Amino acid sequence: MPLVDLDAIPQVPLDFINDDHREEARLLNELAEAVEALRAGRGDREAVVARFQVLFDHTRAHFAREEAAMQQSGFPPYPVHKGEHERVLAELAGEGRTFGQTGDADRLWGYVSKAVPAWFTNHIMTMDLMTARFVASRG
Ligand SMILES: [Fe+2]
């Protein structure tokens, strides 16, 4: 069973953000599958590193698209939302580096299966929802 149910992602009133969230969740599920396989002794470290990188690149691009929309619409709490994106990107990069150095699949599993999905849902229902409502109201 996939980690995140793509059809249960909270929706916001901007299609491009919903599309990015769906892709983010899909890539997270692929990474989770690779980490699970590694933990079960039938995967390989390189596959995990590759999928982690794809997820990281998509996350950076997806955050940048939200930030551009916030700037174009003059969203007042832009610095708060952008600051949260920067914090998460730094955290992701740190987890990626740690895995690259240690190959600790149990640690990565905890991050990928618990911390990231919990953050993702919470972030969508708070900052992304507020942002989408504001941007959508500005046409
Ligand atoms: Fe966001």
Short mmCIF file of C-alpha atoms and ligand atoms in Angstrom, two decimals:
data_model
loop_
_atom_site.label_atom_id
_atom_site.label_comp_id
_atom_site.label_asym_id
_atom_site.label_seq_id
_atom_site.Cartn_x
_atom_site.Cartn_y
_atom_site.Cartn_z
CA MET A 1 0.00 0.00 0.00
CA PRO A 2 1.37 3.42 -0.86
CA LEU A 3 2.44 5.64 2.03
CA VAL A 4 0.28 8.60 0.97
CA ASP A 5 -3.17 8.17 -0.61
CA LEU A 6 -3.05 10.55 -3.59
CA ASP A 7 -6.82 10.91 -3.54
CA ALA A 8 -6.88 12.01 0.11
CA ILE A 9 -4.54 15.02 -0.24
CA PRO A 10 -6.32 18.15 1.06
CA GLN A 11 -7.27 20.37 -1.88
CA VAL A 12 -6.70 24.12 -2.22
CA PRO A 13 -8.38 26.55 -4.66
CA LEU A 14 -5.44 26.66 -7.12
CA ASP A 15 -4.98 23.81 -9.59
CA PHE A 16 -1.24 24.20 -10.10
CA ILE A 17 -0.65 23.76 -6.36
CA ASN A 18 -2.88 20.67 -6.22
CA ASP A 19 -1.01 19.22 -9.20
CA ASP A 20 2.34 19.86 -7.49
CA HIS A 21 1.11 18.24 -4.27
CA ARG A 22 -0.05 15.16 -6.12
CA GLU A 23 3.33 14.82 -7.82
CA GLU A 24 5.13 15.45 -4.52
CA ALA A 25 3.12 12.64 -2.87
CA ARG A 26 3.72 10.30 -5.80
CA LEU A 27 7.49 10.86 -5.57
CA LEU A 28 7.39 10.46 -1.78
CA ASN A 29 5.62 7.10 -2.26
CA GLU A 30 8.32 6.00 -4.70
CA LEU A 31 11.05 6.97 -2.26
CA ALA A 32 9.24 5.18 0.58
CA GLU A 33 9.05 2.03 -1.54
CA ALA A 34 12.80 2.13 -2.19
CA VAL A 35 13.58 2.71 1.51
CA GLU A 36 11.28 -0.15 2.54
CA ALA A 37 12.98 -2.45 0.05
CA LEU A 38 16.38 -1.50 1.45
CA ARG A 39 15.22 -2.17 5.00
CA ALA A 40 13.87 -5.55 3.91
CA GLY A 41 17.27 -6.41 2.42
CA ARG A 42 16.07 -6.52 -1.19
CA GLY A 43 16.78 -2.95 -2.26
CA ASP A 44 19.85 -0.92 -2.98
CA ARG A 45 21.24 2.29 -1.61
CA GLU A 46 21.73 3.90 -5.02
CA ALA A 47 18.02 3.62 -5.82
CA VAL A 48 17.20 5.37 -2.55
CA VAL A 49 19.70 8.16 -3.25
CA ALA A 50 18.33 8.63 -6.79
CA ARG A 51 14.69 8.81 -5.67
CA PHE A 52 15.59 11.11 -2.82
CA GLN A 53 17.21 13.49 -5.31
CA VAL A 54 14.17 13.44 -7.60
CA LEU A 55 11.92 14.26 -4.64
CA PHE A 56 14.25 17.03 -3.49
CA ASP A 57 14.39 18.63 -6.95
CA HIS A 58 10.62 18.51 -7.32
CA THR A 59 10.13 19.98 -3.84
CA ARG A 60 12.44 22.89 -4.64
CA ALA A 61 10.66 23.60 -7.94
CA HIS A 62 7.21 23.25 -6.37
CA PHE A 63 8.11 25.66 -3.55
CA ALA A 64 9.50 28.14 -6.10
CA ARG A 65 6.20 28.07 -8.05
CA GLU A 66 4.23 28.84 -4.89
CA GLU A 67 6.65 31.63 -4.01
CA ALA A 68 6.34 33.22 -7.46
CA ALA A 69 2.53 33.22 -7.14
CA MET A 70 2.78 34.79 -3.67
CA GLN A 71 5.08 37.52 -4.93
CA GLN A 72 2.95 38.28 -7.97
CA SER A 73 -0.17 38.67 -5.85
CA GLY A 74 1.53 40.62 -3.04
CA PHE A 75 0.68 38.01 -0.38
CA PRO A 76 1.58 39.79 2.89
CA PRO A 77 2.85 36.74 4.89
CA TYR A 78 5.12 35.73 1.99
CA PRO A 79 8.31 35.81 4.15
CA VAL A 80 6.75 33.40 6.69
CA HIS A 81 5.69 30.90 4.03
CA LYS A 82 8.99 31.18 2.17
CA GLY A 83 10.88 30.80 5.46
CA GLU A 84 9.05 27.54 6.14
CA HIS A 85 9.95 26.28 2.65
CA GLU A 86 13.60 27.11 3.28
CA ARG A 87 13.55 25.33 6.62
CA VAL A 88 12.10 22.19 5.05
CA LEU A 89 14.53 22.22 2.12
CA ALA A 90 17.45 22.49 4.56
CA GLU A 91 16.02 19.65 6.66
CA LEU A 92 15.53 17.47 3.56
CA ALA A 93 19.06 18.20 2.37
CA GLY A 94 20.39 17.31 5.82
CA GLU A 95 18.55 13.97 5.89
CA GLY A 96 19.82 13.23 2.38
CA ARG A 97 23.41 13.97 3.42
CA THR A 98 23.10 11.83 6.56
CA PHE A 99 21.76 8.92 4.54
CA GLY A 100 24.55 9.35 1.99
CA GLN A 101 27.12 9.13 4.78
CA THR A 102 25.57 6.41 6.95
CA GLY A 103 23.19 4.43 4.73
CA ASP A 104 20.91 4.29 7.79
CA ALA A 105 17.66 3.13 6.21
CA ASP A 106 15.78 2.92 9.54
CA ARG A 107 16.47 6.56 10.30
CA LEU A 108 15.47 7.61 6.78
CA TRP A 109 12.32 5.50 7.04
CA GLY A 110 11.27 7.38 10.18
CA TYR A 111 11.73 10.70 8.42
CA VAL A 112 10.09 9.69 5.14
CA SER A 113 7.17 7.71 6.58
CA LYS A 114 6.28 9.91 9.56
CA ALA A 115 7.83 13.38 9.63
CA VAL A 116 7.38 14.27 5.95
CA PRO A 117 3.73 13.12 5.52
CA ALA A 118 2.73 14.82 8.80
CA TRP A 119 4.44 18.05 7.73
CA PHE A 120 2.98 17.84 4.23
CA THR A 121 -0.65 17.60 5.35
CA ASN A 122 -0.24 20.26 8.00
CA HIS A 123 1.52 22.65 5.60
CA ILE A 124 -1.19 22.24 2.94
CA MET A 125 -4.01 22.83 5.42
CA THR A 126 -2.39 25.96 6.84
CA MET A 127 0.08 27.96 4.71
CA ASP A 128 -0.79 26.59 1.26
CA LEU A 129 -4.54 26.91 1.83
CA MET A 130 -4.17 30.52 3.04
CA THR A 131 -1.90 31.32 0.11
CA ALA A 132 -4.18 29.70 -2.48
CA ARG A 133 -7.24 31.51 -1.16
CA PHE A 134 -5.46 34.84 -1.29
CA VAL A 135 -3.96 34.31 -4.76
CA ALA A 136 -7.28 32.98 -6.14
CA SER A 137 -9.16 35.99 -4.73
CA ARG A 138 -6.77 38.31 -6.61
CA GLY A 139 -7.68 36.55 -9.87
FE FE B 1 3.93 25.82 0.65
#
